[in-house]
mmCIF file of C-alpha atoms and ligand atoms in Angstrom:
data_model
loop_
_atom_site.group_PDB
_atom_site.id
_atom_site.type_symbol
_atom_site.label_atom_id
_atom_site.label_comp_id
_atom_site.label_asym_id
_atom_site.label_seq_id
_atom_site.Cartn_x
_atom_site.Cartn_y
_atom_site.Cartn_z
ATOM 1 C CA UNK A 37 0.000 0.000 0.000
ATOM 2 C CA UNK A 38 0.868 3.427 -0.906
ATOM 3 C CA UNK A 39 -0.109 6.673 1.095
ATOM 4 C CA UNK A 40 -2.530 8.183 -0.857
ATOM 5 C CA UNK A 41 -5.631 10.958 -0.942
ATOM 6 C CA UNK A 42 -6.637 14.049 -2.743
ATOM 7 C CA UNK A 43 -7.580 17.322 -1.364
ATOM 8 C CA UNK A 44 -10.557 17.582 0.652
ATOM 9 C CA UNK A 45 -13.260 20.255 1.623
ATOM 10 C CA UNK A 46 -12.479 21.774 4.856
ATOM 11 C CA UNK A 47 -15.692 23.952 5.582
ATOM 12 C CA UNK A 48 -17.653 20.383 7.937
ATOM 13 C CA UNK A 49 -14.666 20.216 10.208
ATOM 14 C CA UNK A 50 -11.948 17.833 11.131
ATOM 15 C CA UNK A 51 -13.844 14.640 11.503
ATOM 16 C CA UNK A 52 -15.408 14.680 8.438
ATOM 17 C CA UNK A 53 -12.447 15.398 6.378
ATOM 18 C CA UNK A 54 -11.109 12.560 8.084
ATOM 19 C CA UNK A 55 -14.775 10.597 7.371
ATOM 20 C CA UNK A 56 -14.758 11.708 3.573
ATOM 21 C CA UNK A 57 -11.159 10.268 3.392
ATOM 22 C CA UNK A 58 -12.084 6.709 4.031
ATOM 23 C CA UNK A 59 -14.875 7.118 1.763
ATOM 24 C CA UNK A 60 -12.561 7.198 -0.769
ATOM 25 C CA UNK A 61 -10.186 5.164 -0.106
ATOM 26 C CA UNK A 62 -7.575 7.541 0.942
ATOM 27 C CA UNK A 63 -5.009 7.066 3.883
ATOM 28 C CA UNK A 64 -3.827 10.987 3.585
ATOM 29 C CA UNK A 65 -5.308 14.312 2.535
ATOM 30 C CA UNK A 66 -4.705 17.632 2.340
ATOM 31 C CA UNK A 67 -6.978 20.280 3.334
ATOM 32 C CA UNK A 68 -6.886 24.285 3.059
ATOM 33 C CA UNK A 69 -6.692 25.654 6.741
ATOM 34 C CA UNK A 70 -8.596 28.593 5.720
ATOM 35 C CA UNK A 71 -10.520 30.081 2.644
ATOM 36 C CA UNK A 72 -7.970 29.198 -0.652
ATOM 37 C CA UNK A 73 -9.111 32.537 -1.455
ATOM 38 C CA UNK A 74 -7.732 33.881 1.917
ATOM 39 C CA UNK A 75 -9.508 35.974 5.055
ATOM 40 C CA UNK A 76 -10.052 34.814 8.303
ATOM 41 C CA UNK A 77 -10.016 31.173 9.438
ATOM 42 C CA UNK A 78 -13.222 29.332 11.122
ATOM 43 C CA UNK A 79 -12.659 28.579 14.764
ATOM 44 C CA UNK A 80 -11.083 25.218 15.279
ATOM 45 C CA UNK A 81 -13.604 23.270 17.804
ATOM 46 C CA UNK A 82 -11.742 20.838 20.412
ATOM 47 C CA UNK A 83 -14.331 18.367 20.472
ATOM 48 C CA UNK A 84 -14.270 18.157 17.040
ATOM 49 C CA UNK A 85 -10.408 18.052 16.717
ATOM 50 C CA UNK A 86 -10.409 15.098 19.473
ATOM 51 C CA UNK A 87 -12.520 12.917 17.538
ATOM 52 C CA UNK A 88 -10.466 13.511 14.530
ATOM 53 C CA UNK A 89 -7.415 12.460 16.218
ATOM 54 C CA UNK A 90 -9.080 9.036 17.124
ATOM 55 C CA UNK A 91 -10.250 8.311 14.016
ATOM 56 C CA UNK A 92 -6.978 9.183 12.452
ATOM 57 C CA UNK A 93 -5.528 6.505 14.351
ATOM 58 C CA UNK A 94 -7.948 3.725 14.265
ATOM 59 C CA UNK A 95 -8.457 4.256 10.323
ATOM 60 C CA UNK A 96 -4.575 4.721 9.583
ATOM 61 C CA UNK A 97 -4.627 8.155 8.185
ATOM 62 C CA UNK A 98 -1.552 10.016 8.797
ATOM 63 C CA UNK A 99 1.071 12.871 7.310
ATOM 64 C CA UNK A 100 -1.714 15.254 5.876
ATOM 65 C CA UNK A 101 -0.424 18.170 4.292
ATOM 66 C CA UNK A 102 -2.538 21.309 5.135
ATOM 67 C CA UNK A 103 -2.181 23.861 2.005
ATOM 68 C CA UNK A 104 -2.019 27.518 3.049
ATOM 69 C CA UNK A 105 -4.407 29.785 0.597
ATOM 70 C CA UNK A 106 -3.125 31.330 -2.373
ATOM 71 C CA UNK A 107 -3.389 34.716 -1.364
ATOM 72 C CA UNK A 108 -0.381 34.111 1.103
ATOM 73 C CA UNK A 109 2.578 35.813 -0.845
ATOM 74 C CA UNK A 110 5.403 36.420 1.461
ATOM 75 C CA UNK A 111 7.193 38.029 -0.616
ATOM 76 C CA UNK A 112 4.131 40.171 -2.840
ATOM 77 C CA UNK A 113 5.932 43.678 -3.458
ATOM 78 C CA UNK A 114 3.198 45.657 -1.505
ATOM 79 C CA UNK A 115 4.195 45.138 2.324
ATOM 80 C CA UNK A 116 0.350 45.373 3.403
ATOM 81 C CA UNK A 117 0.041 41.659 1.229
ATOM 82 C CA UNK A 118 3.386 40.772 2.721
ATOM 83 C CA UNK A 119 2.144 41.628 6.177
ATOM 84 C CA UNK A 120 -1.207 39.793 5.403
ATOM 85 C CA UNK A 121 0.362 36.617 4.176
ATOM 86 C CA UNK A 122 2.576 36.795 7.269
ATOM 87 C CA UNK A 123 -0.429 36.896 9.512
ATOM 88 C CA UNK A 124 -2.048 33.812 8.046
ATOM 89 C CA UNK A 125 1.400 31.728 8.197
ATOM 90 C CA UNK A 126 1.354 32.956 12.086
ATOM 91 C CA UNK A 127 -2.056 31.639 12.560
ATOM 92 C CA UNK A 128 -2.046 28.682 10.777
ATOM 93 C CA UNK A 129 1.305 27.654 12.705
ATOM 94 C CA UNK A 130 -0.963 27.697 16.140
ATOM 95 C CA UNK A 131 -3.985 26.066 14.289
ATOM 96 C CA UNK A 132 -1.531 23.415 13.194
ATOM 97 C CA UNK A 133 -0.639 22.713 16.838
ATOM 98 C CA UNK A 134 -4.176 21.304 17.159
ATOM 99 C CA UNK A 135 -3.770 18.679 14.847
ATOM 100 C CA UNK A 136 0.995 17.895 15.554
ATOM 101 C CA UNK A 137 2.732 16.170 13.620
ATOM 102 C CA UNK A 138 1.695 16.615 9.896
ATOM 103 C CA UNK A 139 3.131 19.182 7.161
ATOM 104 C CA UNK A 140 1.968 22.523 6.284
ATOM 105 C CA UNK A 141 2.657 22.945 2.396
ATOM 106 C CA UNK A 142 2.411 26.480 0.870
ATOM 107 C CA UNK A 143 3.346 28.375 -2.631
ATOM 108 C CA UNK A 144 6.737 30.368 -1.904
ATOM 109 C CA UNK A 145 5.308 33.456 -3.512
ATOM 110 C CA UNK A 146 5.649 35.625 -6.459
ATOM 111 C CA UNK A 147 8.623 38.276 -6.593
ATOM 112 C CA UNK A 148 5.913 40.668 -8.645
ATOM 113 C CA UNK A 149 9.120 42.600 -9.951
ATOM 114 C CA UNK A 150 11.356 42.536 -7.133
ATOM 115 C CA UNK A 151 13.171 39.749 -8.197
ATOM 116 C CA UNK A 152 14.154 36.101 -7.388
ATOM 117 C CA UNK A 153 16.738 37.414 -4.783
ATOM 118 C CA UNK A 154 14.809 39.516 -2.648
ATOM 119 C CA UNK A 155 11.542 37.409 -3.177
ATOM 120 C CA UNK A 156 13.943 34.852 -1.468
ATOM 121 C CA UNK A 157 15.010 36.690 0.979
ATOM 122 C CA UNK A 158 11.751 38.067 2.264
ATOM 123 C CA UNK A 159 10.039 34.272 2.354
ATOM 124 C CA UNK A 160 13.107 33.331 4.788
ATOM 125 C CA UNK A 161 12.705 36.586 6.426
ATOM 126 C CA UNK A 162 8.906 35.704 7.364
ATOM 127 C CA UNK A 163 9.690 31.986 8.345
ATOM 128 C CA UNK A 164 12.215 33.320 10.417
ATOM 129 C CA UNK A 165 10.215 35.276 13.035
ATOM 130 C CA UNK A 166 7.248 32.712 13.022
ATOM 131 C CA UNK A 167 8.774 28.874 12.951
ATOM 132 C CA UNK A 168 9.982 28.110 16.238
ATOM 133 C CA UNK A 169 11.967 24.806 17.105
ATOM 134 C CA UNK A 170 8.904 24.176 19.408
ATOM 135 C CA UNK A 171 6.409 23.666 17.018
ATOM 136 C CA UNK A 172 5.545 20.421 15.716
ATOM 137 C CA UNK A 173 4.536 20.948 12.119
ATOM 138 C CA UNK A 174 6.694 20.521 9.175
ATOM 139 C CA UNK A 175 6.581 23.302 6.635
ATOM 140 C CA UNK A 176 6.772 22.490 3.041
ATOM 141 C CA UNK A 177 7.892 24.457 0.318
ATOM 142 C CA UNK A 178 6.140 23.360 -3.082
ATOM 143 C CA UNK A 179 7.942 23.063 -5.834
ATOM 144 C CA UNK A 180 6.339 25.613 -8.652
ATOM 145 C CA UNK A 181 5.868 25.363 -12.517
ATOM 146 C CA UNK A 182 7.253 29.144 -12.910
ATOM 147 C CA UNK A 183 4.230 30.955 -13.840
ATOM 148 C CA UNK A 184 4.698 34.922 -13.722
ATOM 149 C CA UNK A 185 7.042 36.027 -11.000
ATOM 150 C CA UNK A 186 6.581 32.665 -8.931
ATOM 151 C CA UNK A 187 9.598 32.021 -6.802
ATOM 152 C CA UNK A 188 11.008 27.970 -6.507
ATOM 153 C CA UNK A 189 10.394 26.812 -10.276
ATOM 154 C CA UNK A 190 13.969 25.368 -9.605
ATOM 155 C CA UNK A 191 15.582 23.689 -7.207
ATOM 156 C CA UNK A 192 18.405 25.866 -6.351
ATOM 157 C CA UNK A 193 15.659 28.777 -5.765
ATOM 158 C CA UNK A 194 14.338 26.220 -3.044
ATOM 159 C CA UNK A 195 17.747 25.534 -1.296
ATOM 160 C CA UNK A 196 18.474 29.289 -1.324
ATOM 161 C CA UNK A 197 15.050 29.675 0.947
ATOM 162 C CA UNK A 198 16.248 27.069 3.243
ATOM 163 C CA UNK A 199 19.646 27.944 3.436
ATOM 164 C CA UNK A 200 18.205 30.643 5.217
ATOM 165 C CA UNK A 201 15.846 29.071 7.281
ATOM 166 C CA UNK A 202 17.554 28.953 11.271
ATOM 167 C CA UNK A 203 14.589 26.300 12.379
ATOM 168 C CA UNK A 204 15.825 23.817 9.070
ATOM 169 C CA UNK A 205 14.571 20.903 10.987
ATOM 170 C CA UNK A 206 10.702 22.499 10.860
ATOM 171 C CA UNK A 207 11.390 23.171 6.809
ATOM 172 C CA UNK A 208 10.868 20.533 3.512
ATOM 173 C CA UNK A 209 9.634 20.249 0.193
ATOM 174 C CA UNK A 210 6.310 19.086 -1.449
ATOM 175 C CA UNK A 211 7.342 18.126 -4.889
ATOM 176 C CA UNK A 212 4.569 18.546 -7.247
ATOM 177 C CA UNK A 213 5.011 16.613 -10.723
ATOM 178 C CA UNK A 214 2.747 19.066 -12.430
ATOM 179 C CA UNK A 215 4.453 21.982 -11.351
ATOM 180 C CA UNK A 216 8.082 20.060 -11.664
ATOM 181 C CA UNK A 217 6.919 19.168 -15.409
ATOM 182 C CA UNK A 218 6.190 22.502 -16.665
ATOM 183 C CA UNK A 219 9.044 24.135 -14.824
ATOM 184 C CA UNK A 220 11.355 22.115 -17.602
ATOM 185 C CA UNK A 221 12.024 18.931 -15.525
ATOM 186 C CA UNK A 222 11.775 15.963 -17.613
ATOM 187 C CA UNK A 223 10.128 13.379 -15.061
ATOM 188 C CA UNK A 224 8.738 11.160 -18.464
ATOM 189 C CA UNK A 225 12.031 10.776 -19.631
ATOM 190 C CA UNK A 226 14.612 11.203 -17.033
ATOM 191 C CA UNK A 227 12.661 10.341 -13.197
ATOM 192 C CA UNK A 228 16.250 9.071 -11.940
ATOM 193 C CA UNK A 229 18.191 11.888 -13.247
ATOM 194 C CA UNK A 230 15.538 15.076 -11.819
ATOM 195 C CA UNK A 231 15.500 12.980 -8.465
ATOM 196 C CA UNK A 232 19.349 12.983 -8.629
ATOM 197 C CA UNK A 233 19.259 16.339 -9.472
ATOM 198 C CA UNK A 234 16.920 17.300 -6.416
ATOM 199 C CA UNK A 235 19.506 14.806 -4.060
ATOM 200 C CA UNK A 236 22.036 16.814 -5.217
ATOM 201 C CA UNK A 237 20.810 20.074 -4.755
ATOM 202 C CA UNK A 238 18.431 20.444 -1.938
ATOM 203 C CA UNK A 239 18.819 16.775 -0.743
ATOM 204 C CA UNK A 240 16.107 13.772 -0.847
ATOM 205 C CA UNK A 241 15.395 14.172 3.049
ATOM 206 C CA UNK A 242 14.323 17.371 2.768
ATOM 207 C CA UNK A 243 11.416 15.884 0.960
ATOM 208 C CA UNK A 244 8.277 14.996 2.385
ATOM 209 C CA UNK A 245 5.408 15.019 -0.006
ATOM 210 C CA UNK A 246 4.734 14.451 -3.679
ATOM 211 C CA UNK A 247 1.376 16.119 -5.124
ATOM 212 C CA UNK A 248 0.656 13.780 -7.710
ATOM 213 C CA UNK A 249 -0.972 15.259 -10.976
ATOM 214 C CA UNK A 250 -1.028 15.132 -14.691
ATOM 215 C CA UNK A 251 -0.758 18.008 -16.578
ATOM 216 C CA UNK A 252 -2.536 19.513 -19.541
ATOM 217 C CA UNK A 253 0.664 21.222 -21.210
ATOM 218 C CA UNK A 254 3.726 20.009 -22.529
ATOM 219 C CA UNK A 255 7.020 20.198 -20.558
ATOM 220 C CA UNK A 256 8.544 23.558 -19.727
ATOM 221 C CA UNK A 257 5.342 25.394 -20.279
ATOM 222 C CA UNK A 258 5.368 26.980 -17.219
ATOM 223 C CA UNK A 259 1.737 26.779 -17.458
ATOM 224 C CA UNK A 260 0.402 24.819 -14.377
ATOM 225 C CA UNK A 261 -2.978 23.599 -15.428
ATOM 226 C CA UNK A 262 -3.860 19.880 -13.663
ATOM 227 C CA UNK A 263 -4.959 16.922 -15.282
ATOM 228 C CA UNK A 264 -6.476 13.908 -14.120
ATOM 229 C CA UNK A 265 -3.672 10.890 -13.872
ATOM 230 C CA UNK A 266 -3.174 9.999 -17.473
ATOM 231 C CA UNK A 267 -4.997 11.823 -19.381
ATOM 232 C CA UNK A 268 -2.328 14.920 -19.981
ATOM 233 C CA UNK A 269 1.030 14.981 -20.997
ATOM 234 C CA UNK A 270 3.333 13.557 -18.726
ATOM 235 C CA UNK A 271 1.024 10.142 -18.725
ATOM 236 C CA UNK A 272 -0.068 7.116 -16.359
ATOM 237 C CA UNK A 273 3.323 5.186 -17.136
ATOM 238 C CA UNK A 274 5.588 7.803 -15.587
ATOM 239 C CA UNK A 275 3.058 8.335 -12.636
ATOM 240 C CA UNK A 276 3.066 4.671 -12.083
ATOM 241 C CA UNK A 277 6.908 5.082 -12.179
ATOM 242 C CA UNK A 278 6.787 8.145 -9.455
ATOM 243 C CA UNK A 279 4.979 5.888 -6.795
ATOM 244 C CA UNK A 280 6.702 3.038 -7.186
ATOM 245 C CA UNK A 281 10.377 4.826 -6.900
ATOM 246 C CA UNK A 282 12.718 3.774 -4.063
ATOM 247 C CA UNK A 283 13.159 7.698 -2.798
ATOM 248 C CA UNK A 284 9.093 8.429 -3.216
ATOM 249 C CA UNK A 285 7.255 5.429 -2.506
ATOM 250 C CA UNK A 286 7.396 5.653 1.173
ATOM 251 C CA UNK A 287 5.800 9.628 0.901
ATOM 252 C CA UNK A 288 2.405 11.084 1.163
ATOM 253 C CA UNK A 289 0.798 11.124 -2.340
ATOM 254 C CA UNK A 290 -2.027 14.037 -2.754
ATOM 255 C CA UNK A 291 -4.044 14.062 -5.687
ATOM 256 C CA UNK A 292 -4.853 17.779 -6.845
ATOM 257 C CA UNK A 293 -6.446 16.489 -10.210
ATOM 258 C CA UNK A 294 -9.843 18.286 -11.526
ATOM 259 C CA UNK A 295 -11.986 15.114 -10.625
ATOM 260 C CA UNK A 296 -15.285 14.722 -8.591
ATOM 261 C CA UNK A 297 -15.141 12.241 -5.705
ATOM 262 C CA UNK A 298 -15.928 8.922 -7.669
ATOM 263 C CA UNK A 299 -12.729 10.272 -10.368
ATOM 264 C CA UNK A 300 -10.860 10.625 -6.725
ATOM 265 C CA UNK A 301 -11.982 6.932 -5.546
ATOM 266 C CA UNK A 302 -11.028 5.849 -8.998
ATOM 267 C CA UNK A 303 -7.484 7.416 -8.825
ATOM 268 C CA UNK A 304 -6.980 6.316 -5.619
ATOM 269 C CA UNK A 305 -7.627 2.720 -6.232
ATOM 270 C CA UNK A 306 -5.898 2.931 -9.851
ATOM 271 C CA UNK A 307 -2.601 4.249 -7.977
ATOM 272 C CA UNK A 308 -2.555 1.527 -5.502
ATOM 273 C CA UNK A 309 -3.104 -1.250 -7.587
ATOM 274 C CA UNK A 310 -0.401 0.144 -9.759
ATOM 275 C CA UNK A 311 2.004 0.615 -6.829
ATOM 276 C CA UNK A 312 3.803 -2.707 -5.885
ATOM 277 C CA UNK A 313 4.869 -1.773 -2.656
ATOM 278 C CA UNK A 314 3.827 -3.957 -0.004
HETATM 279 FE FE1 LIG B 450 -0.170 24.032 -4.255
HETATM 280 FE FE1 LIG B 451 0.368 21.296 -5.852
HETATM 281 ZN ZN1 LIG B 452 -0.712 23.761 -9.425
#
């Protein structure tokens, strides 16, 4: 068995995230912690978050990766969006206190102009005053396809951020193959050589999750549009090839694919009958 789920609704709470998951077969999900769009986040009810935490354990659910929205932009070149996203990152670190020891992946942000080096410098900036070596989140820096200004279409942009990162221990990567695919990386042709590429560079323990999506446009497009697993360009073969690889296999696999759930169910079951892990 693999570790697999897609992205859930988060508006019914916790448990029935957690509920919704089994129904589909999933033994991880990710969730937004707050409106994609942004704004303030719904109360987190204890009750609720203690029966979550028991059926976590009794169903085998584990590692979710909580997506902050995409309004956070730590490094937006207006400091009232800077402060904003830096305000939701503080918040969601407590909220993710509720629910220890899972990851917390967002978007590193888009320079808007500033460029790469101080977009790079103002993301470590903000995780700087909030991480703490306390906390007991992970937080995962996803790998982007390079759209606009976006900062971490490569890997060296994502070792620069942790480089400067004092609390590296907190601080990982969520690989995305859709975003990794139209960044330029050839995962169809080459899997062993980007992975060596990523050891090399930022270091296979620094990763944690893989969001696991097709995409609509060839590679290098720097387009990121999602497909559902094999029906766009990089093709069920090489996904089959991504779960089943020695330095992936053993990580959280989150489906971000535009699907309903019975496409979800259907990936979810596809993937682990295509995964030969035991
Ligand atoms: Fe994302
Ligand atoms: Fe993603
Ligand atoms: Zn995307």
């Amino acid at each position: 068995m693999i570790r697999i789920g897609n992205h859930l609704p988060s508006s019914k709470g916790y448990l029935a995230m957690a509920k919704h998951a089994t129904k589909l077969g999933a033994n991880t999900f990710a969730f937004f912690t707050r409106n994609p769009r942004g704004g303030a986040a719904k109360p987190i009810r204890e009750k609720d978050v203690a029966d979550f935490l028991e059926y976590i354990q009794a169903h085998d659910i584990d590692r979710l990766v909580a997506h902050a929205p995409y309004t956070m932009n730590l490094c937006s070149a207006k400091p009232d969006i800077r402060q904003f996203g830096f305000q939701m990152l503080q918040d969601d670190m407590q909220r993710m206190e509720y629910t220890p020891g899972h990851y917390y992946n967002f978007h590193p942000g888009s320079h808007i102009g500033q460029g790469v080096e101080v977009g790079i410098a103002q993301i470590a900036d903000a995780l700087n005053q909030i991480l703490t070596p306390q906390q007991h989140t992970i937080v995962l820096l996803e790998t982007m396809a390079g759209k606009g200004s976006e900062v971490g279409s490569s890997f060296s942009e994502l070792r620069a951020i942790l480089d400067r990162v004092t609390c590296s221990e907190k601080m990982g990567v969520c690989l995305d193959t859709c975003h990794i695919w139209d960044a330029g990386y050839d995962i169809v042709q080459n899997l062993d050589g980007v992975l060596t590429e990523f050891d090399n560079i930022i270091g296979l323990n620094r990763l944690y999750a893989v969001h696991l999506n097709d995409s609509m446009n060839p590679c290098g497009s720097h387009k990121d549009r999602h497909q559902k697993l094999g029906q766009g360009h990089i093709g069920l073969d090489a996904l089959t090839r991504v779960v089943n690889h020695p330095a992936l296999k053993h990580l959280p696999f989150i489906l971000e694919t535009p699907n309903d759930d019975t496409g979800y169910a259907a990936e979810i079951a596809l993937m682990q009958k295509l995964s030969d892990t035991l």
